[in-house]
Amino acid sequence: MDPDRIFPSFTIHTPRDIVFGRGKSALLPSLLPASVKRVLVVSGRHAAGAEAKTIADALTASGREVRIFAETMAEPSPGAVDTASAAVRAWGADAVVAIGGGSVIDTAKAAAALARLDGSCIEYFKGSRELNVTDRPFFAALPTTSGTGAEMTNNSVLTDPATMIKKSIRHPGMTADLAVVDPDLTMNCPRGVTVASGLDALVQAVEAFVSPKGTDYTRALSKAAACKLYGALKSLTLEPWKPAADPFMPDAGFRVDMAEGSMLAGMAFAHAGLGAVHGLAHPVGSLLHVPHGVSCAILMLPVFQFNMNVCGRLYGELAHAFLPKEDRPDAALFIAAMRELSLGLGVPDHLRDYALSEEHLPFIVANCRSNSMKNNPEPMSDEQVETLLRSLI
Ligand SMILES: [Fe+2]
């Protein structure tokens, strides 16, 4: 008998250095290796541009040559990665620094990984070339949203615009060398993005917590993450949001909890994997143009309900942690708490606003069998996928 089937067995891949805390992005010049001389800062066109400029100026002041690449896109394509990778090569960068949300970090991560490899990104995306990342520029990731956990993972989620297929390219060598998680970089994140990315992080924490691949290491991280994220997001529901009070500026404690929860969730799911919420969110998101966090938030309730028989004990454990006044771990309380949170944050409980219809079901069924779907604690048949989706029409 293989001992790995009886006893825990795992390998941990995380960024070599993880630096967390308010204001820590100012330390970036001293956190990069002294050998780094030319840096390509990758950022978004609009969001986080100011933060990227400040950090680029600090890197320049440290004696490095710095160029900013801001031609990134939401839901990045393999072609967008090729463009960024060409910029890494053209600049002769020995370090790539991503400052942005998940799309920016995933673009920069893949661009750095492919910068010294032959072939185009679509070949690795389609699997016609095998990805083996052994030599690439130093890669640092600084998230400006609290959600994707992309600073902790070894993959980039990409969408092929020709087929609308959304999936990852992945290799342990893609994991960042350095992650700097500075909650101050998220201070100006608008409310809609904060809620959507925060719910994505919460779903990632829950899916990692109940994952069949979970270990004591990942469950400790994902439970702590889920508690921080649930508590912070719940606080947003207690006070009605006033659009007139924009820009959205919650207190620093909220931003710190969200950033830490998102980071811990990323560390957990990077090893435990995700589940059917993410298996379905990718084809739903690419086909109907639903922001990732929103599709996760809408899909989570029916998927968690579907998993109830297998995950009841662990859901109950989360309910006990979320609601300390409840003296018994009750899975139904967990579902109710998540429903109340989602509705309280203004997330719809259906996909009608995104025009989900019967004709979309074959595409979603055909493209949902990712690693996340395979990792769902309760296997979901094609018929069960269709039934779940019909409940959201
Ligand atoms: Fe996600």
Short mmCIF file of C-alpha atoms and ligand atoms in Angstrom, two decimals:
data_model
loop_
_atom_site.label_atom_id
_atom_site.label_comp_id
_atom_site.label_asym_id
_atom_site.label_seq_id
_atom_site.Cartn_x
_atom_site.Cartn_y
_atom_site.Cartn_z
CA MET A 1 0.00 0.00 0.00
CA ASP A 2 1.27 3.46 -0.93
CA PRO A 3 1.96 5.30 2.39
CA ASP A 4 0.79 8.56 0.76
CA ARG A 5 -2.73 7.08 0.73
CA ILE A 6 -2.64 6.48 4.47
CA PHE A 7 -0.60 9.33 5.95
CA PRO A 8 -0.54 13.05 5.10
CA SER A 9 1.87 13.87 2.29
CA PHE A 10 2.32 17.29 0.72
CA THR A 11 4.73 19.85 -0.68
CA ILE A 12 4.34 23.53 0.14
CA HIS A 13 5.03 26.13 -2.58
CA THR A 14 4.71 29.72 -1.43
CA PRO A 15 6.54 32.90 -2.37
CA ARG A 16 9.99 32.75 -0.81
CA ASP A 17 9.30 35.98 1.09
CA ILE A 18 5.85 37.14 2.18
CA VAL A 19 5.67 40.60 3.74
CA PHE A 20 2.35 41.74 5.22
CA GLY A 21 1.38 45.02 6.83
CA ARG A 22 0.31 48.63 6.33
CA GLY A 23 2.88 50.67 4.49
CA LYS A 24 5.13 47.69 3.71
CA SER A 25 5.11 48.38 -0.04
CA ALA A 26 7.50 51.27 0.73
CA LEU A 27 10.07 48.60 1.63
CA LEU A 28 10.04 47.12 -1.89
CA PRO A 29 13.36 48.68 -3.03
CA SER A 30 15.16 46.99 -0.12
CA LEU A 31 13.25 43.72 -0.54
CA LEU A 32 14.39 43.21 -4.15
CA PRO A 33 17.76 41.48 -4.54
CA ALA A 34 20.65 43.92 -4.91
CA SER A 35 21.45 42.25 -8.24
CA VAL A 36 18.19 43.55 -9.77
CA LYS A 37 19.01 46.53 -12.00
CA ARG A 38 16.11 46.79 -14.51
CA VAL A 39 12.52 46.50 -13.37
CA LEU A 40 9.33 46.28 -15.40
CA VAL A 41 6.40 47.43 -13.25
CA VAL A 42 3.15 45.91 -14.57
CA SER A 43 -0.05 47.68 -13.55
CA GLY A 44 -3.59 48.42 -14.70
CA ARG A 45 -4.43 51.27 -17.09
CA HIS A 46 -6.50 53.18 -14.55
CA ALA A 47 -6.91 51.31 -11.28
CA ALA A 48 -3.84 51.37 -9.07
CA GLY A 49 -1.96 53.58 -11.52
CA ALA A 50 -1.11 56.08 -8.78
CA GLU A 51 0.15 53.34 -6.46
CA ALA A 52 2.28 51.89 -9.27
CA LYS A 53 3.77 55.30 -10.04
CA THR A 54 4.71 55.87 -6.38
CA ILE A 55 6.39 52.47 -6.14
CA ALA A 56 8.14 52.91 -9.51
CA ASP A 57 9.52 56.26 -8.31
CA ALA A 58 10.86 54.61 -5.15
CA LEU A 59 12.53 51.89 -7.24
CA THR A 60 14.11 54.55 -9.46
CA ALA A 61 15.36 56.39 -6.38
CA SER A 62 17.06 53.16 -5.31
CA GLY A 63 19.22 53.31 -8.43
CA ARG A 64 17.28 50.91 -10.67
CA GLU A 65 16.12 51.54 -14.21
CA VAL A 66 12.33 51.26 -14.22
CA ARG A 67 9.70 51.13 -16.93
CA ILE A 68 5.93 50.91 -16.37
CA PHE A 69 3.83 48.58 -18.54
CA ALA A 70 0.13 49.41 -18.13
CA GLU A 71 -1.34 47.68 -21.22
CA THR A 72 -3.06 45.02 -19.16
CA MET A 73 -6.70 43.97 -19.50
CA ALA A 74 -9.41 42.47 -17.32
CA GLU A 75 -9.84 38.74 -17.91
CA PRO A 76 -6.42 38.53 -19.61
CA SER A 77 -6.00 36.52 -22.82
CA PRO A 78 -2.95 34.50 -23.92
CA GLY A 79 -2.31 37.27 -26.46
CA ALA A 80 -2.20 39.87 -23.67
CA VAL A 81 0.40 37.72 -21.88
CA ASP A 82 2.50 37.57 -25.08
CA THR A 83 2.40 41.38 -25.32
CA ALA A 84 3.52 41.76 -21.71
CA SER A 85 6.17 39.07 -22.10
CA ALA A 86 7.55 40.87 -25.19
CA ALA A 87 7.78 44.03 -23.06
CA VAL A 88 9.78 42.12 -20.40
CA ARG A 89 12.21 40.92 -23.09
CA ALA A 90 12.41 44.27 -24.89
CA TRP A 91 13.26 46.10 -21.65
CA GLY A 92 15.76 43.42 -20.65
CA ALA A 93 14.08 43.32 -17.24
CA ASP A 94 15.70 41.22 -14.56
CA ALA A 95 12.67 41.78 -12.32
CA VAL A 96 8.92 42.03 -12.96
CA VAL A 97 6.82 43.76 -10.30
CA ALA A 98 3.03 43.38 -10.56
CA ILE A 99 0.94 46.07 -8.83
CA GLY A 100 -2.78 45.52 -9.29
CA GLY A 101 -5.68 43.13 -8.96
CA GLY A 102 -5.83 39.49 -10.00
CA SER A 103 -5.83 40.19 -13.74
CA VAL A 104 -2.68 42.32 -13.52
CA ILE A 105 -0.87 39.83 -11.29
CA ASP A 106 -1.86 36.87 -13.48
CA THR A 107 -0.71 38.72 -16.62
CA ALA A 108 2.63 39.67 -15.08
CA LYS A 109 3.14 36.22 -13.55
CA ALA A 110 2.64 34.48 -16.89
CA ALA A 111 4.67 37.13 -18.76
CA ALA A 112 7.64 36.65 -16.43
CA ALA A 113 7.32 32.86 -16.68
CA LEU A 114 7.31 32.87 -20.50
CA ALA A 115 9.88 35.64 -21.00
CA ARG A 116 12.77 33.21 -21.52
CA LEU A 117 10.81 30.36 -23.11
CA ASP A 118 10.11 29.63 -26.77
CA GLY A 119 6.60 29.60 -28.18
CA SER A 120 3.50 31.69 -27.60
CA CYS A 121 1.21 31.63 -24.59
CA ILE A 122 -1.68 30.05 -26.50
CA GLU A 123 0.45 26.94 -27.07
CA TYR A 124 0.93 26.50 -23.32
CA PHE A 125 -2.73 27.37 -22.75
CA LYS A 126 -3.86 24.65 -25.18
CA GLY A 127 -1.27 22.18 -23.93
CA SER A 128 0.56 21.79 -27.25
CA ARG A 129 3.72 22.88 -25.42
CA GLU A 130 4.58 21.70 -21.92
CA LEU A 131 5.27 24.50 -19.44
CA ASN A 132 8.51 24.09 -17.50
CA VAL A 133 9.63 27.31 -15.82
CA THR A 134 13.24 27.02 -14.62
CA ASP A 135 14.65 30.41 -15.59
CA ARG A 136 12.79 33.70 -15.43
CA PRO A 137 13.19 37.25 -14.10
CA PHE A 138 12.64 37.82 -10.37
CA PHE A 139 8.89 38.19 -9.85
CA ALA A 140 7.20 40.23 -7.10
CA ALA A 141 3.44 40.67 -6.64
CA LEU A 142 1.71 43.50 -4.75
CA PRO A 143 -2.10 43.12 -4.73
CA THR A 144 -4.30 46.24 -4.78
CA THR A 145 -7.52 44.30 -4.24
CA SER A 146 -8.33 41.80 -1.49
CA GLY A 147 -9.67 38.83 -3.36
CA THR A 148 -7.91 36.63 -5.83
CA GLY A 149 -4.93 35.49 -3.78
CA ALA A 150 -2.98 35.54 -7.07
CA GLU A 151 0.12 36.72 -5.22
CA MET A 152 0.27 33.31 -3.53
CA THR A 153 -0.51 30.88 -6.35
CA ASN A 154 1.45 29.12 -9.09
CA ASN A 155 -1.07 29.72 -11.89
CA SER A 156 -2.49 32.40 -14.16
CA VAL A 157 -6.16 32.31 -15.14
CA LEU A 158 -6.52 33.23 -18.82
CA THR A 159 -9.43 33.45 -21.27
CA ASP A 160 -9.13 32.51 -24.96
CA PRO A 161 -11.32 35.07 -26.77
CA ALA A 162 -11.71 32.72 -29.76
CA THR A 163 -13.42 29.99 -27.75
CA MET A 164 -14.36 31.85 -24.52
CA ILE A 165 -12.63 29.03 -22.65
CA LYS A 166 -11.18 30.22 -19.34
CA LYS A 167 -8.55 28.14 -17.61
CA SER A 168 -5.12 28.28 -16.00
CA ILE A 169 -1.57 27.80 -17.10
CA ARG A 170 0.32 26.50 -14.12
CA HIS A 171 3.80 25.53 -12.94
CA PRO A 172 5.50 25.61 -9.52
CA GLY A 173 8.16 27.86 -11.10
CA MET A 174 5.50 30.55 -11.64
CA THR A 175 5.11 31.15 -7.88
CA ALA A 176 6.23 34.66 -6.98
CA ASP A 177 9.63 35.15 -5.36
CA LEU A 178 8.18 37.94 -3.22
CA ALA A 179 4.64 38.90 -2.17
CA VAL A 180 4.13 42.24 -0.45
CA VAL A 181 0.57 42.46 0.87
CA ASP A 182 0.09 46.06 1.96
CA PRO A 183 -3.52 46.86 2.97
CA ASP A 184 -2.84 50.55 2.23
CA LEU A 185 -2.68 49.66 -1.48
CA THR A 186 -6.37 48.65 -1.30
CA MET A 187 -7.58 51.88 0.37
CA ASN A 188 -8.99 53.39 -2.81
CA CYS A 189 -10.59 50.19 -4.11
CA PRO A 190 -14.24 51.05 -4.96
CA ARG A 191 -17.08 49.42 -3.07
CA GLY A 192 -18.27 47.18 -5.92
CA VAL A 193 -14.81 45.72 -6.49
CA THR A 194 -14.23 45.42 -2.73
CA VAL A 195 -17.44 43.42 -2.28
CA ALA A 196 -16.99 41.20 -5.35
CA SER A 197 -13.33 40.42 -4.74
CA GLY A 198 -13.99 39.96 -1.02
CA LEU A 199 -16.72 37.43 -1.66
CA ASP A 200 -14.40 35.64 -4.10
CA ALA A 201 -11.80 35.40 -1.32
CA LEU A 202 -14.42 34.13 1.14
CA VAL A 203 -15.59 31.45 -1.32
CA GLN A 204 -11.97 30.46 -1.93
CA ALA A 205 -11.45 30.09 1.82
CA VAL A 206 -14.59 27.95 2.21
CA GLU A 207 -13.86 25.76 -0.82
CA ALA A 208 -10.30 25.19 0.42
CA PHE A 209 -11.58 24.40 3.94
CA VAL A 210 -13.87 21.60 2.73
CA SER A 211 -11.52 20.38 -0.02
CA PRO A 212 -10.77 16.64 -0.12
CA LYS A 213 -7.13 17.65 -0.62
CA GLY A 214 -7.17 19.77 2.55
CA THR A 215 -4.60 19.17 5.27
CA ASP A 216 -4.21 20.55 8.79
CA TYR A 217 -1.98 23.23 7.24
CA THR A 218 -4.55 24.37 4.68
CA ARG A 219 -7.54 24.04 7.03
CA ALA A 220 -5.87 26.23 9.67
CA LEU A 221 -5.21 28.88 7.03
CA SER A 222 -8.59 28.67 5.33
CA LYS A 223 -10.58 28.75 8.57
CA ALA A 224 -8.69 31.82 9.79
CA ALA A 225 -9.20 33.41 6.37
CA ALA A 226 -12.93 32.65 6.29
CA CYS A 227 -13.45 34.14 9.77
CA LYS A 228 -11.60 37.36 8.95
CA LEU A 229 -13.36 37.80 5.61
CA TYR A 230 -16.83 36.94 6.92
CA GLY A 231 -16.45 39.33 9.86
CA ALA A 232 -15.16 42.19 7.70
CA LEU A 233 -17.77 41.76 4.97
CA LYS A 234 -20.55 41.40 7.56
CA SER A 235 -19.57 44.80 8.96
CA LEU A 236 -20.36 46.33 5.55
CA THR A 237 -23.94 45.05 5.71
CA LEU A 238 -24.65 46.66 9.08
CA GLU A 239 -24.45 50.21 7.81
CA PRO A 240 -26.32 51.15 4.65
CA TRP A 241 -23.96 52.28 1.92
CA LYS A 242 -24.41 55.90 0.90
CA PRO A 243 -23.38 56.53 -2.72
CA ALA A 244 -23.13 60.22 -1.87
CA ALA A 245 -20.33 59.33 0.54
CA ASP A 246 -18.08 58.07 -2.26
CA PRO A 247 -15.16 57.58 -2.49
CA PHE A 248 -15.76 54.42 -0.50
CA MET A 249 -13.49 54.71 2.53
CA PRO A 250 -14.07 52.12 5.25
CA ASP A 251 -11.75 52.19 8.22
CA ALA A 252 -8.24 50.82 8.03
CA GLY A 253 -9.13 47.81 10.22
CA PHE A 254 -11.58 46.60 7.56
CA ARG A 255 -8.93 46.86 4.82
CA VAL A 256 -6.34 45.05 7.00
CA ASP A 257 -8.71 42.16 7.76
CA MET A 258 -9.71 41.83 4.11
CA ALA A 259 -6.10 41.87 2.91
CA GLU A 260 -4.96 39.33 5.50
CA GLY A 261 -7.98 37.08 4.92
CA SER A 262 -7.46 37.15 1.17
CA MET A 263 -3.77 36.33 1.55
CA LEU A 264 -4.41 33.42 3.93
CA ALA A 265 -7.12 32.06 1.61
CA GLY A 266 -4.65 32.21 -1.27
CA MET A 267 -2.05 30.26 0.72
CA ALA A 268 -4.70 27.64 1.52
CA PHE A 269 -6.29 27.10 -1.88
CA ALA A 270 -2.91 27.15 -3.63
CA HIS A 271 -2.47 23.74 -1.98
CA ALA A 272 -5.98 22.44 -1.22
CA GLY A 273 -7.55 23.53 -4.50
CA LEU A 274 -11.07 24.89 -4.94
CA GLY A 275 -14.45 23.34 -5.78
CA ALA A 276 -17.56 23.52 -7.94
CA VAL A 277 -18.20 27.22 -7.35
CA HIS A 278 -14.98 27.95 -9.21
CA GLY A 279 -15.52 25.09 -11.66
CA LEU A 280 -18.76 26.77 -12.74
CA ALA A 281 -17.71 30.41 -12.25
CA HIS A 282 -15.13 30.21 -15.03
CA PRO A 283 -17.43 29.21 -17.94
CA VAL A 284 -20.29 31.33 -16.52
CA GLY A 285 -18.00 34.35 -16.20
CA SER A 286 -16.40 34.07 -19.63
CA LEU A 287 -19.69 33.37 -21.45
CA LEU A 288 -21.94 35.91 -19.73
CA HIS A 289 -19.25 38.48 -18.81
CA VAL A 290 -20.02 38.22 -15.12
CA PRO A 291 -17.20 39.62 -12.92
CA HIS A 292 -15.46 36.68 -11.28
CA GLY A 293 -16.30 37.64 -7.70
CA VAL A 294 -19.96 38.18 -8.56
CA SER A 295 -20.31 34.81 -10.31
CA CYS A 296 -18.69 33.12 -7.29
CA ALA A 297 -21.06 34.92 -4.92
CA ILE A 298 -24.15 33.93 -6.93
CA LEU A 299 -23.06 30.32 -7.41
CA MET A 300 -21.90 29.70 -3.83
CA LEU A 301 -25.30 29.16 -2.20
CA PRO A 302 -26.62 26.42 -4.51
CA VAL A 303 -23.20 24.72 -4.56
CA PHE A 304 -22.80 24.82 -0.78
CA GLN A 305 -26.34 23.43 -0.48
CA PHE A 306 -25.45 20.67 -2.98
CA ASN A 307 -22.38 19.74 -0.89
CA MET A 308 -24.31 19.67 2.37
CA ASN A 309 -24.34 15.90 2.86
CA VAL A 310 -20.58 15.58 2.54
CA CYS A 311 -19.51 18.92 4.05
CA GLY A 312 -22.05 19.34 6.84
CA ARG A 313 -19.57 18.83 9.68
CA LEU A 314 -17.06 21.33 8.27
CA TYR A 315 -19.76 23.86 7.36
CA GLY A 316 -20.98 23.55 10.94
CA GLU A 317 -17.47 24.22 12.19
CA LEU A 318 -17.41 27.43 10.15
CA ALA A 319 -20.83 28.47 11.48
CA HIS A 320 -19.51 27.98 15.01
CA ALA A 321 -16.48 30.13 14.18
CA PHE A 322 -18.51 32.83 12.40
CA LEU A 323 -21.24 33.01 15.03
CA PRO A 324 -19.56 32.38 18.38
CA LYS A 325 -22.82 32.91 20.30
CA GLU A 326 -24.26 29.80 18.64
CA ASP A 327 -23.26 26.96 20.91
CA ARG A 328 -23.52 24.17 18.35
CA PRO A 329 -21.88 23.66 14.99
CA ASP A 330 -24.85 23.73 12.62
CA ALA A 331 -24.38 23.50 8.84
CA ALA A 332 -27.79 25.05 8.19
CA LEU A 333 -26.68 28.10 10.17
CA PHE A 334 -23.63 28.39 7.90
CA ILE A 335 -25.79 28.40 4.75
CA ALA A 336 -28.17 30.92 6.34
CA ALA A 337 -25.28 33.17 7.39
CA MET A 338 -23.78 33.12 3.90
CA ARG A 339 -27.18 33.87 2.33
CA GLU A 340 -27.77 36.78 4.70
CA LEU A 341 -24.29 38.14 4.01
CA SER A 342 -24.65 37.91 0.25
CA LEU A 343 -28.10 39.53 0.18
CA GLY A 344 -26.96 42.16 2.67
CA LEU A 345 -24.14 43.11 0.30
CA GLY A 346 -26.59 43.50 -2.57
CA VAL A 347 -25.57 40.39 -4.54
CA PRO A 348 -28.48 38.87 -6.48
CA ASP A 349 -29.41 35.23 -5.86
CA HIS A 350 -29.82 34.47 -9.58
CA LEU A 351 -28.11 35.04 -12.94
CA ARG A 352 -31.11 36.57 -14.72
CA ASP A 353 -29.44 39.99 -14.73
CA TYR A 354 -26.70 38.41 -16.84
CA ALA A 355 -29.25 36.80 -19.17
CA LEU A 356 -28.44 33.19 -18.31
CA SER A 357 -30.75 31.04 -20.42
CA GLU A 358 -31.32 27.41 -21.38
CA GLU A 359 -29.20 27.80 -24.52
CA HIS A 360 -26.08 28.59 -22.43
CA LEU A 361 -26.21 25.35 -20.47
CA PRO A 362 -24.41 23.08 -23.01
CA PHE A 363 -21.37 25.43 -23.13
CA ILE A 364 -21.17 25.65 -19.34
CA VAL A 365 -21.55 21.88 -18.91
CA ALA A 366 -18.90 21.23 -21.58
CA ASN A 367 -16.40 23.65 -20.06
CA CYS A 368 -16.79 23.21 -16.32
CA ARG A 369 -14.69 20.06 -15.84
CA SER A 370 -11.61 21.85 -14.51
CA ASN A 371 -9.40 20.78 -11.62
CA SER A 372 -11.67 22.84 -9.34
CA MET A 373 -14.75 20.88 -10.46
CA LYS A 374 -12.90 17.57 -10.04
CA ASN A 375 -11.98 18.67 -6.50
CA ASN A 376 -15.57 19.30 -5.39
CA PRO A 377 -16.28 17.17 -2.29
CA GLU A 378 -19.51 15.82 -3.81
CA PRO A 379 -19.14 14.81 -7.49
CA MET A 380 -21.59 16.74 -9.69
CA SER A 381 -23.00 15.06 -12.82
CA ASP A 382 -23.83 16.96 -16.01
CA GLU A 383 -27.51 16.65 -15.17
CA GLN A 384 -26.89 18.03 -11.67
CA VAL A 385 -24.93 20.95 -13.16
CA GLU A 386 -27.90 21.72 -15.44
CA THR A 387 -30.38 21.51 -12.57
CA LEU A 388 -28.26 23.84 -10.44
CA LEU A 389 -27.93 26.36 -13.27
CA ARG A 390 -31.67 26.23 -14.06
CA SER A 391 -32.32 27.27 -10.46
CA LEU A 392 -30.47 30.52 -11.25
CA ILE A 393 -32.33 31.37 -14.50
FE FE B 1 -11.79 33.00 -7.28
#
